[in-house]
Amino acid sequence: MNGPLLKLWETLGHHKLVSVAVALLSYLGCRVTYLLVFHPLAAFQGPRLAALTGWYTLYFDAIRGGVFLQKLERLHDRYGMIVRIGPNEIHIADPTFYDTLFNFKSSIEKPKYEMDTMQWTTSHELHRRRRKPYEGYFSRQAIQRLEPAIREKTEGLCRILVQAYKDSSPANLSVLYRALTVDVISEYCFGGGYNFLDNEDEAKAFVTFNTKALRTFYWFRDVKVTHWLMALIIKMPAWMLPRQPGFHELFSSAEISIRALRKGKAGQVGGNASRHAIIFEGILQADDVPPKEKTIGALKDMSVLLTGAGFETTGNALSVAHFHVLSNPTIHAKLTEELVSHIPDPQSQLSWSTLEKLPYLKAVLQEAVRMSMVVMARQSRINRRDVMRYEDYVIPPGTIVSMSHPFILYNADVYPEPHTFNPDRWLCGDEKVTKNLVAFSRGSRSCIGIHLAWAEMFIVFATVMRRFHTELFDTTRKEVDPKTDAFVPLPESDKGVRVLVRGEE
Ligand code: HEM
């Protein structure tokens, strides 16, 4: 290009650049003005940056690793009970609003997430259709039929604790309780569990993998590109996937088991002939489940959800219960007295329905569920049709409204001295104490596994506490107190609750 031509090109290029920059700035200016001045949520207080972009929350959740809740506490201190935390999202900290947001109204939906499993389904109707076939497997009666399997796994855990006693070596209860809960849910899903209680090293590797994976949760739930990767992994055939523990069970073994169930063979993973219903066998045979919900991909998605939700949650609550009981001699003595008087033979195991009538045991477990929170992430809903009201605020239809369990389960007005483990608070007859135990959520999206969780907690905890004398080994609240929001809470230290077994009854 010669001199004048180059000059013309440069001048035109310069103008083009200026035009693009002006257009971009005008668009940004209009968008900023709209979001801060004319948007239906403009009157709601909150950080301006949060009102302008969803990257605000994503930054704290995904990039800084689950610290948005800590930020949120400061925002509520500054702005009050209701804060705008996104262009179209507000967060409410007041427990009295919970039932307005979490209920069975068909107008209440979840926001759009990148994940598309049952739990993250946006539409109320589609979610109902996806959830219905599974509900029968999680009713109270269905879980009572599963009790022998829970008892059998509990005996497996007790054998490990007896061995730890003989070896005088510490037992890591955070791993063992999770090994038990994953063995139960995988047994229920496939008719042959992962049997981690038979191999402690594999159990440890599984739990470690899961903790690492949880730290990346927001990337997969909220970021398209990363989610595609996950979707690709789920679609990959088992033989292409690495044999890394955790990864292997959740993806490859699940697929192998589902394929086996399709061919009419149960128990491909653990090899146990099963005496109870098998979830995926039933789903595959159900005439009212549409074929697209029975594909290998859809069932693998569901199995990751059921296994993931079914083990980490209850396993964590059990570890937290054990830690706090051992840390408080008075609580320990009261619980032991109740258990000894109702279970004279320590080798026997009472039924779930009998155990849940023991008031102190129940109070200890309720307090453990409260303190462990189990699900820490903010829960979001959208009312598509109606306005919602909070005090003088009118929340327009279509707004993402969120609440978070820490603001309720650690609310000092409901639970005075919320950081103190105090089972007695559940025994004083104060209605608001039980009403606010929202750990399993409420409404159409609440926990499908609530009965399984309680059955496991009552049977396993009563058996272990009645049979074994344990004492904490090198464990502090750093190993149990919720610190990071990885959807479930992660403590500051991953070492786990470790105990020395001092004796067996
Ligand atoms: C202490 C134990 C547990 C607690 C506190 C708990 C809590 C919760 C909460 C708060 C939700 C709602 C999450 C959301 O809205 O995104 C939920 C959903 C769910 N939970 Fe649990 N959970 C526990 C144990 C279990 C167990 C043992 C299972 C067994 C499979 C399970 C399976 C599920 C499933 C599948 C969902 C999704 C339900 C749906 O979207 O319809 N959970 N859980």
Coordinates of C-alpha atoms and ligand atoms in Angstrom, one line a residue:
M1 CA 0.0 0.0 0.0
N2 CA 1.4 3.4 -1.0
G3 CA 1.4 6.6 1.1
P4 CA -2.0 8.3 0.3
L5 CA -3.8 4.9 0.3
L6 CA -2.3 3.9 3.6
K7 CA -3.4 7.3 5.0
L8 CA -7.0 6.9 3.8
W9 CA -7.1 3.4 5.3
E10 CA -5.7 4.6 8.6
T11 CA -8.2 7.5 8.7
L12 CA -11.2 5.1 7.9
G13 CA -9.9 2.5 10.3
H14 CA -9.6 5.1 13.0
H15 CA -13.2 6.3 12.3
K16 CA -14.5 2.7 12.4
L17 CA -12.8 2.2 15.7
V18 CA -14.2 5.4 17.1
S19 CA -17.7 4.5 15.8
V20 CA -17.5 1.0 17.4
A21 CA -16.3 2.5 20.7
V22 CA -19.0 5.2 20.7
A23 CA -21.7 2.5 20.0
L24 CA -20.3 0.3 22.7
L25 CA -20.2 3.2 25.3
S26 CA -23.7 4.3 24.4
Y27 CA -25.0 0.8 24.8
L28 CA -23.2 0.5 28.2
G29 CA -24.4 3.9 29.3
C30 CA -28.0 2.9 28.4
R31 CA -27.7 -0.4 30.2
V32 CA -26.2 1.1 33.3
T33 CA -28.9 3.8 33.4
Y34 CA -31.6 1.2 32.9
L35 CA -30.3 -1.2 35.5
L36 CA -29.7 1.5 38.1
V37 CA -32.6 3.9 37.4
F38 CA -35.4 2.3 35.4
H39 CA -35.2 -1.4 36.3
P40 CA -38.1 -2.7 38.4
L41 CA -35.5 -3.5 41.1
A42 CA -33.8 -0.1 41.0
A43 CA -35.4 0.9 44.4
F44 CA -33.9 -2.1 46.2
Q45 CA -30.6 -1.3 47.9
G46 CA -27.4 -3.1 47.3
P47 CA -23.9 -2.7 45.8
R48 CA -24.1 -0.9 42.4
L49 CA -21.7 -3.4 40.8
A50 CA -24.0 -6.3 41.8
A51 CA -27.0 -4.4 40.2
L52 CA -25.0 -4.2 37.0
T53 CA -23.7 -7.7 36.5
G54 CA -24.2 -11.3 37.5
W55 CA -20.4 -11.6 37.5
Y56 CA -20.5 -10.0 40.9
T57 CA -21.8 -13.1 42.7
L58 CA -20.0 -15.4 40.3
Y59 CA -16.7 -13.8 41.2
F60 CA -17.1 -14.6 44.9
D61 CA -18.7 -18.0 44.3
A62 CA -16.6 -19.5 41.4
I63 CA -13.4 -17.5 41.3
R64 CA -12.8 -16.8 45.0
G65 CA -14.2 -20.2 45.9
G66 CA -17.5 -20.0 47.8
V67 CA -17.1 -16.9 49.8
F68 CA -20.1 -14.9 48.6
L69 CA -22.1 -15.8 51.7
Q70 CA -19.5 -14.1 53.9
K71 CA -19.8 -11.0 51.7
L72 CA -23.6 -11.3 51.9
E73 CA -23.5 -11.1 55.7
R74 CA -21.8 -7.8 55.4
L75 CA -24.2 -6.6 52.8
H76 CA -27.2 -7.4 55.0
D77 CA -25.5 -5.7 57.9
R78 CA -25.2 -2.6 55.7
Y79 CA -28.5 -2.6 53.7
G80 CA -30.9 -4.5 56.0
M81 CA -33.0 -7.7 55.5
I82 CA -33.4 -7.3 51.7
V83 CA -30.6 -6.6 49.3
R84 CA -30.2 -6.5 45.6
I85 CA -27.4 -8.9 44.7
G86 CA -27.8 -9.1 40.9
P87 CA -29.3 -7.3 38.0
N88 CA -32.5 -9.4 38.5
E89 CA -31.9 -11.0 41.9
I90 CA -32.6 -10.0 45.5
H91 CA -31.6 -11.8 48.7
I92 CA -33.8 -11.9 51.8
A93 CA -32.3 -12.8 55.2
D94 CA -35.5 -12.8 57.3
P95 CA -36.6 -16.3 58.3
T96 CA -40.3 -15.3 58.4
F97 CA -40.3 -15.0 54.5
Y98 CA -39.2 -18.7 54.0
D99 CA -42.6 -20.2 53.5
T100 CA -43.7 -17.5 51.1
L101 CA -40.8 -18.5 48.8
F102 CA -40.5 -22.2 49.3
N103 CA -43.9 -23.9 48.7
F104 CA -45.9 -25.9 46.3
K105 CA -47.3 -23.1 44.1
S106 CA -46.9 -23.9 40.4
S107 CA -46.0 -20.3 39.7
I108 CA -42.7 -20.8 41.7
E109 CA -39.8 -22.0 39.6
K110 CA -36.1 -22.2 39.8
P111 CA -33.9 -19.8 37.8
K112 CA -32.2 -21.1 34.7
Y113 CA -28.9 -22.9 35.5
E114 CA -26.5 -24.5 33.1
M115 CA -27.1 -27.9 34.7
D116 CA -30.3 -29.7 33.6
T117 CA -30.9 -32.5 36.0
M118 CA -34.0 -32.9 38.1
Q119 CA -32.7 -30.6 40.8
W120 CA -31.8 -27.8 38.5
T121 CA -34.9 -28.0 36.2
T122 CA -36.4 -24.6 35.7
S123 CA -40.0 -25.3 35.0
H124 CA -42.3 -26.4 37.8
E125 CA -44.2 -28.9 35.5
L126 CA -41.2 -30.5 34.0
H127 CA -39.7 -30.9 37.5
R128 CA -42.9 -32.5 38.8
R129 CA -42.8 -35.0 35.9
R130 CA -39.1 -35.8 36.5
R131 CA -39.5 -36.2 40.2
K132 CA -42.7 -38.2 40.5
P133 CA -41.3 -41.6 39.4
Y134 CA -38.7 -41.4 42.2
E135 CA -40.9 -40.3 45.0
G136 CA -42.2 -43.8 45.8
Y137 CA -38.7 -44.9 46.5
F138 CA -38.2 -42.3 49.2
S139 CA -41.5 -42.4 51.0
R140 CA -41.4 -43.3 54.7
Q141 CA -42.7 -46.8 54.0
A142 CA -40.1 -47.4 51.3
I143 CA -37.3 -46.4 53.6
Q144 CA -38.6 -48.7 56.3
R145 CA -38.2 -51.5 53.8
L146 CA -34.6 -50.4 53.2
E147 CA -33.8 -50.6 57.0
P148 CA -32.2 -54.0 56.8
A149 CA -29.7 -52.7 54.3
I150 CA -28.9 -49.7 56.5
R151 CA -28.4 -52.0 59.5
E152 CA -26.2 -54.3 57.5
K153 CA -24.0 -51.3 56.4
T154 CA -24.0 -50.1 60.0
E155 CA -22.6 -53.5 61.1
G156 CA -19.8 -53.0 58.5
L157 CA -18.9 -49.7 60.0
C158 CA -18.9 -51.3 63.5
R159 CA -16.4 -53.9 62.3
I160 CA -14.1 -51.2 61.2
L161 CA -14.4 -49.5 64.6
V162 CA -13.7 -52.8 66.4
Q163 CA -10.5 -53.2 64.3
A164 CA -9.5 -49.6 65.0
Y165 CA -9.9 -50.4 68.7
K166 CA -7.7 -53.5 68.4
D167 CA -5.1 -51.6 66.4
S168 CA -5.3 -48.5 68.7
S169 CA -5.3 -46.5 65.5
P170 CA -7.5 -43.4 64.9
A171 CA -10.7 -43.8 62.8
N172 CA -11.6 -41.0 60.5
L173 CA -15.4 -40.7 61.0
S174 CA -15.8 -38.1 58.3
V175 CA -14.7 -40.7 55.8
L176 CA -16.4 -43.7 57.4
Y177 CA -19.8 -42.1 57.8
R178 CA -19.7 -40.9 54.2
A179 CA -18.5 -44.4 53.1
L180 CA -21.6 -45.8 54.9
T181 CA -24.0 -43.3 53.3
V182 CA -22.6 -43.8 49.8
D183 CA -22.8 -47.6 50.3
V184 CA -26.5 -47.3 51.3
I185 CA -27.5 -45.1 48.4
S186 CA -25.6 -46.9 45.7
E187 CA -27.0 -50.2 47.0
Y188 CA -30.5 -48.7 46.7
C189 CA -29.9 -47.3 43.3
F190 CA -28.2 -50.3 41.6
G191 CA -28.8 -53.3 43.8
G192 CA -25.1 -53.7 44.5
G193 CA -23.4 -50.9 46.4
Y194 CA -19.9 -49.5 46.0
N195 CA -19.0 -51.3 49.3
F196 CA -16.5 -48.6 50.4
L197 CA -16.8 -50.0 53.9
D198 CA -14.8 -53.0 52.7
N199 CA -12.0 -50.8 51.5
E200 CA -11.1 -47.8 53.6
D201 CA -8.4 -46.6 51.2
E202 CA -10.8 -46.4 48.4
A203 CA -13.3 -44.7 50.6
K204 CA -10.8 -42.1 51.5
A205 CA -9.9 -41.5 47.9
F206 CA -13.6 -41.2 47.0
V207 CA -14.2 -38.6 49.7
T208 CA -11.1 -36.7 48.8
F209 CA -12.1 -36.6 45.2
N210 CA -15.6 -35.5 46.1
T211 CA -14.3 -32.6 48.3
K212 CA -12.1 -31.4 45.4
A213 CA -14.9 -31.7 42.9
L214 CA -17.3 -29.7 45.3
R215 CA -14.9 -26.8 45.2
T216 CA -15.6 -26.4 41.5
F217 CA -19.4 -26.7 41.9
Y218 CA -20.3 -23.1 40.8
W219 CA -18.2 -23.5 37.7
F220 CA -20.3 -26.4 36.6
R221 CA -23.7 -25.0 37.7
D222 CA -23.3 -21.5 36.5
V223 CA -20.8 -21.3 33.7
K224 CA -21.8 -22.5 30.2
V225 CA -18.4 -23.6 28.9
T226 CA -17.5 -25.5 32.0
H227 CA -20.9 -27.1 32.1
W228 CA -20.5 -28.4 28.6
L229 CA -17.4 -30.2 29.8
M230 CA -19.4 -31.9 32.5
A231 CA -22.2 -32.8 30.0
L232 CA -19.5 -34.3 27.7
I233 CA -18.0 -36.4 30.6
I234 CA -21.5 -37.7 31.4
K235 CA -22.1 -38.7 27.8
M236 CA -18.7 -40.5 27.5
P237 CA -18.8 -44.2 27.6
A238 CA -17.4 -45.8 30.8
W239 CA -14.4 -47.3 29.0
M240 CA -13.1 -43.8 28.0
L241 CA -13.1 -42.4 31.5
P242 CA -10.2 -42.5 33.9
R243 CA -10.2 -45.0 36.7
Q244 CA -9.6 -42.3 39.3
P245 CA -11.5 -43.2 42.5
G246 CA -14.6 -41.1 42.9
F247 CA -14.7 -40.3 39.2
H248 CA -14.9 -44.0 38.5
E249 CA -17.8 -44.8 40.8
L250 CA -19.9 -41.7 40.0
F251 CA -19.6 -42.1 36.2
S252 CA -18.2 -45.4 35.0
S253 CA -19.6 -47.8 37.6
A254 CA -22.9 -46.1 37.5
E255 CA -23.1 -46.6 33.8
I256 CA -22.0 -50.2 34.0
S257 CA -24.7 -50.8 36.6
I258 CA -27.4 -49.1 34.7
R259 CA -26.5 -51.1 31.5
A260 CA -26.6 -54.3 33.6
L261 CA -30.0 -53.4 35.0
R262 CA -31.3 -52.8 31.5
K263 CA -30.3 -56.4 30.7
G264 CA -32.1 -57.6 33.9
K265 CA -29.0 -58.1 36.1
A266 CA -28.7 -56.4 39.5
G267 CA -25.7 -56.0 41.7
Q268 CA -23.0 -55.5 39.0
V269 CA -20.9 -53.2 41.2
G270 CA -20.8 -54.8 44.6
G271 CA -22.1 -58.2 43.5
N272 CA -24.8 -58.4 46.3
A273 CA -28.1 -60.0 45.5
S274 CA -30.5 -57.5 46.9
R275 CA -33.7 -58.0 49.0
H276 CA -35.1 -54.5 48.6
A277 CA -36.4 -52.4 45.7
I278 CA -33.7 -51.2 43.3
I279 CA -34.4 -47.6 42.1
F280 CA -33.0 -47.8 38.6
E281 CA -34.4 -51.3 37.9
G282 CA -37.9 -49.9 38.8
I283 CA -37.5 -46.8 36.7
L284 CA -36.3 -48.8 33.7
Q285 CA -39.4 -51.0 34.0
A286 CA -41.9 -48.2 34.7
D287 CA -44.4 -47.7 31.9
D288 CA -45.2 -44.2 32.9
V289 CA -41.5 -42.9 32.6
P290 CA -41.0 -41.5 29.1
P291 CA -38.1 -43.1 27.1
K292 CA -36.1 -39.8 27.1
E293 CA -35.9 -40.0 30.9
K294 CA -34.6 -43.6 30.6
T295 CA -31.7 -43.1 28.4
I296 CA -28.2 -44.0 29.8
G297 CA -27.4 -40.3 29.9
A298 CA -30.6 -39.3 31.8
L299 CA -30.2 -42.1 34.3
K300 CA -26.5 -41.3 34.8
D301 CA -27.4 -37.7 35.5
M302 CA -30.0 -38.9 38.0
S303 CA -27.5 -41.4 39.6
V304 CA -24.9 -38.6 40.1
L305 CA -27.6 -36.5 41.7
L306 CA -28.9 -39.3 44.0
T307 CA -25.5 -40.5 45.0
G308 CA -24.0 -37.1 45.5
A309 CA -27.0 -35.7 47.4
G310 CA -27.4 -38.9 49.3
F311 CA -24.0 -39.4 50.8
E312 CA -22.2 -36.1 51.5
T313 CA -25.2 -34.5 53.3
T314 CA -26.0 -37.2 55.8
G315 CA -22.3 -38.3 56.2
N316 CA -21.5 -34.7 57.1
A317 CA -24.3 -34.4 59.6
L318 CA -23.3 -37.6 61.4
S319 CA -19.7 -36.5 61.7
V320 CA -20.8 -33.1 63.1
A321 CA -23.1 -34.8 65.6
H322 CA -20.3 -37.2 66.7
F323 CA -17.8 -34.3 67.1
H324 CA -20.1 -32.1 69.2
V325 CA -21.3 -34.9 71.5
L326 CA -17.7 -35.9 72.3
S327 CA -16.7 -32.3 72.8
N328 CA -19.5 -31.8 75.5
P329 CA -19.2 -34.3 78.4
T330 CA -22.6 -33.3 79.8
I331 CA -24.3 -33.9 76.5
H332 CA -22.4 -37.1 76.0
A333 CA -23.5 -38.4 79.4
K334 CA -27.2 -37.5 78.9
L335 CA -27.2 -39.3 75.5
T336 CA -25.4 -42.3 76.8
E337 CA -27.9 -42.6 79.7
E338 CA -30.9 -42.5 77.3
L339 CA -29.3 -45.0 74.9
V340 CA -28.4 -47.5 77.7
S341 CA -31.8 -47.4 79.2
H342 CA -33.6 -48.0 75.9
I343 CA -31.0 -50.4 74.3
P344 CA -30.0 -52.7 77.2
D345 CA -28.3 -55.1 74.8
P346 CA -25.6 -53.0 73.0
Q347 CA -25.4 -55.5 70.2
S348 CA -29.0 -55.0 69.2
Q349 CA -30.2 -52.4 66.8
L350 CA -33.6 -50.7 67.3
S351 CA -35.9 -49.8 64.4
W352 CA -35.9 -46.2 63.1
S353 CA -39.5 -45.7 64.3
T354 CA -38.5 -46.7 67.9
L355 CA -35.3 -44.7 67.9
E356 CA -37.0 -41.5 66.7
K357 CA -39.1 -41.6 69.9
L358 CA -36.0 -41.1 72.1
P359 CA -36.2 -37.4 72.8
Y360 CA -32.6 -36.6 73.6
L361 CA -31.2 -38.6 70.6
K362 CA -33.6 -36.8 68.4
A363 CA -32.6 -33.4 69.8
V364 CA -28.9 -34.2 69.3
L365 CA -29.5 -35.1 65.7
Q366 CA -31.7 -32.0 65.0
E367 CA -29.0 -29.8 66.5
A368 CA -26.4 -31.5 64.3
V369 CA -28.5 -30.9 61.2
R370 CA -29.0 -27.3 62.2
M371 CA -25.3 -26.7 62.9
S372 CA -24.0 -28.6 59.9
M373 CA -26.6 -26.8 57.7
V374 CA -25.8 -29.5 55.1
V375 CA -26.8 -27.3 52.2
M376 CA -25.1 -23.9 52.5
A377 CA -25.7 -22.3 49.0
R378 CA -28.3 -19.7 48.5
Q379 CA -31.6 -21.2 47.3
S380 CA -33.3 -19.2 44.5
R381 CA -36.8 -19.2 43.2
I382 CA -38.8 -17.1 40.7
N383 CA -42.5 -16.3 41.0
R384 CA -43.4 -16.0 37.3
R385 CA -47.0 -14.9 37.8
D386 CA -47.5 -12.9 41.0
V387 CA -45.9 -10.1 42.8
M388 CA -44.5 -11.1 46.2
R389 CA -44.5 -8.7 49.2
Y390 CA -41.9 -8.3 51.9
E391 CA -42.8 -5.6 54.4
D392 CA -43.2 -2.5 52.3
Y393 CA -41.4 -3.9 49.3
V394 CA -43.2 -5.2 46.3
I395 CA -41.2 -7.8 44.4
P396 CA -42.1 -7.9 40.7
P397 CA -43.0 -11.3 39.0
G398 CA -39.9 -12.7 37.3
T399 CA -37.5 -11.6 40.0
I400 CA -35.0 -14.1 41.2
V401 CA -35.5 -14.2 45.0
S402 CA -33.0 -16.0 47.1
M403 CA -32.6 -17.1 50.7
S404 CA -29.7 -18.9 52.4
H405 CA -29.9 -21.5 55.2
P406 CA -27.1 -19.9 57.3
F407 CA -29.2 -16.8 57.9
I408 CA -32.0 -19.0 59.3
L409 CA -30.2 -21.9 61.0
Y410 CA -27.8 -19.5 62.7
N411 CA -30.3 -16.8 63.4
A412 CA -29.8 -15.7 67.0
D413 CA -33.4 -14.7 67.5
V414 CA -34.5 -18.2 66.7
Y415 CA -31.5 -20.1 68.0
P416 CA -29.8 -18.0 70.8
E417 CA -26.0 -18.5 70.8
P418 CA -26.3 -20.2 67.4
H419 CA -22.6 -21.3 67.4
T420 CA -23.2 -23.4 70.6
F421 CA -24.2 -27.0 70.2
N422 CA -27.2 -27.2 72.5
P423 CA -29.7 -30.1 72.0
D424 CA -31.8 -28.7 74.9
R425 CA -33.2 -26.0 72.7
W426 CA -35.2 -28.6 70.9
L427 CA -36.8 -29.9 74.1
C428 CA -38.2 -26.6 75.5
G429 CA -41.4 -26.7 73.4
D430 CA -40.7 -23.5 71.5
E431 CA -42.5 -23.8 68.2
K432 CA -40.3 -21.5 66.3
V433 CA -37.2 -23.7 67.0
T434 CA -38.7 -26.6 65.1
K435 CA -40.5 -24.5 62.5
N436 CA -37.3 -23.0 61.4
L437 CA -35.4 -26.2 60.8
V438 CA -35.4 -25.6 57.1
A439 CA -32.3 -27.7 56.3
F440 CA -34.3 -30.0 54.0
S441 CA -35.9 -27.0 52.3
R442 CA -39.7 -26.8 51.8
G443 CA -42.2 -27.1 49.0
S444 CA -42.0 -28.9 45.7
R445 CA -38.2 -28.7 45.4
S446 CA -37.5 -29.9 49.0
C447 CA -35.3 -32.8 49.7
I448 CA -36.6 -36.1 48.3
G449 CA -34.3 -38.0 50.6
I450 CA -35.4 -36.6 53.9
H451 CA -36.7 -40.0 55.3
L452 CA -33.6 -41.8 54.2
A453 CA -31.5 -39.2 55.8
W454 CA -33.3 -39.4 59.2
A455 CA -33.4 -43.2 59.1
E456 CA -29.7 -43.4 58.5
M457 CA -28.9 -40.8 61.2
F458 CA -31.0 -42.5 63.9
I459 CA -29.9 -46.0 63.2
V460 CA -26.2 -45.4 62.6
F461 CA -25.7 -42.8 65.4
A462 CA -27.6 -44.7 68.0
T463 CA -25.7 -47.9 67.2
V464 CA -22.2 -46.3 67.2
M465 CA -22.8 -44.2 70.3
R466 CA -24.3 -47.2 72.2
R467 CA -21.6 -49.7 71.3
F468 CA -18.3 -47.7 71.3
H469 CA -16.4 -45.5 73.7
T470 CA -14.7 -43.0 71.5
E471 CA -12.6 -39.9 72.1
L472 CA -11.6 -37.1 69.8
F473 CA -8.2 -37.4 68.3
D474 CA -6.5 -34.2 67.0
T475 CA -9.8 -32.7 65.9
T476 CA -11.1 -29.2 66.6
R477 CA -14.0 -27.1 65.3
K478 CA -11.8 -26.3 62.3
E479 CA -12.6 -29.8 61.0
V480 CA -16.4 -29.4 61.4
D481 CA -17.6 -25.8 61.3
P482 CA -19.1 -24.7 58.0
K483 CA -16.6 -22.3 56.3
T484 CA -16.7 -22.4 52.5
D485 CA -19.9 -22.6 50.5
A486 CA -19.4 -25.4 47.9
F487 CA -23.2 -25.8 47.7
V488 CA -22.6 -28.0 50.8
P489 CA -20.5 -26.5 53.5
L490 CA -16.8 -27.3 53.7
P491 CA -14.8 -26.8 56.9
E492 CA -11.5 -24.9 57.1
S493 CA -9.6 -28.2 57.4
D494 CA -10.2 -31.3 55.4
K495 CA -8.6 -33.6 57.9
G496 CA -12.0 -34.9 59.1
V497 CA -13.3 -35.9 62.5
R498 CA -10.9 -38.5 63.9
V499 CA -11.5 -40.6 67.0
L500 CA -9.7 -43.2 69.1
V501 CA -11.9 -46.1 70.0
R502 CA -11.3 -46.8 73.7
G503 CA -13.7 -49.7 74.1
E504 CA -16.6 -51.7 72.9
E505 CA -19.7 -52.7 74.9
Ligands
HEM1 C1 -29.1 -34.4 56.4 C2 -29.3 -34.7 55.2 C3 -29.9 -33.9 54.0 C4 -30.2 -32.6 53.9 C5 -30.2 -31.6 55.1 C6 -30.7 -32.3 52.6 C7 -31.1 -31.1 52.1 C8 -31.6 -30.8 50.9 C9 -32.0 -29.6 50.4 C10 -31.9 -28.3 51.1 C11 -32.4 -29.7 49.1 C12 -33.0 -28.6 48.2 C13 -31.8 -28.2 47.3 C14 -32.3 -27.2 46.2 O1 -33.3 -26.5 46.4 O2 -31.5 -27.0 45.3 C15 -32.3 -31.1 48.8 C16 -32.6 -31.7 47.6 C17 -32.4 -33.0 47.3 N1 -31.9 -34.0 48.1 FE1 -31.4 -33.8 50.0 N2 -30.6 -33.5 51.9 C18 -30.2 -34.5 52.7 C19 -30.0 -35.8 52.4 C20 -30.4 -36.4 51.2 C21 -30.4 -37.8 50.9 C22 -30.0 -38.9 51.9 C23 -30.8 -38.0 49.6 C24 -30.9 -39.3 49.0 C25 -31.0 -39.5 47.7 C26 -31.1 -36.6 49.1 C27 -31.5 -36.4 47.8 C28 -31.9 -35.1 47.4 C29 -32.3 -34.9 46.0 C30 -32.4 -35.9 44.9 C31 -32.7 -33.5 45.9 C32 -33.2 -32.7 44.7 C33 -34.7 -32.7 44.9 C34 -35.5 -32.0 43.8 O3 -34.9 -31.2 43.1 O4 -36.7 -32.3 43.6 N3 -30.8 -35.7 50.1 N4 -31.7 -31.8 49.9

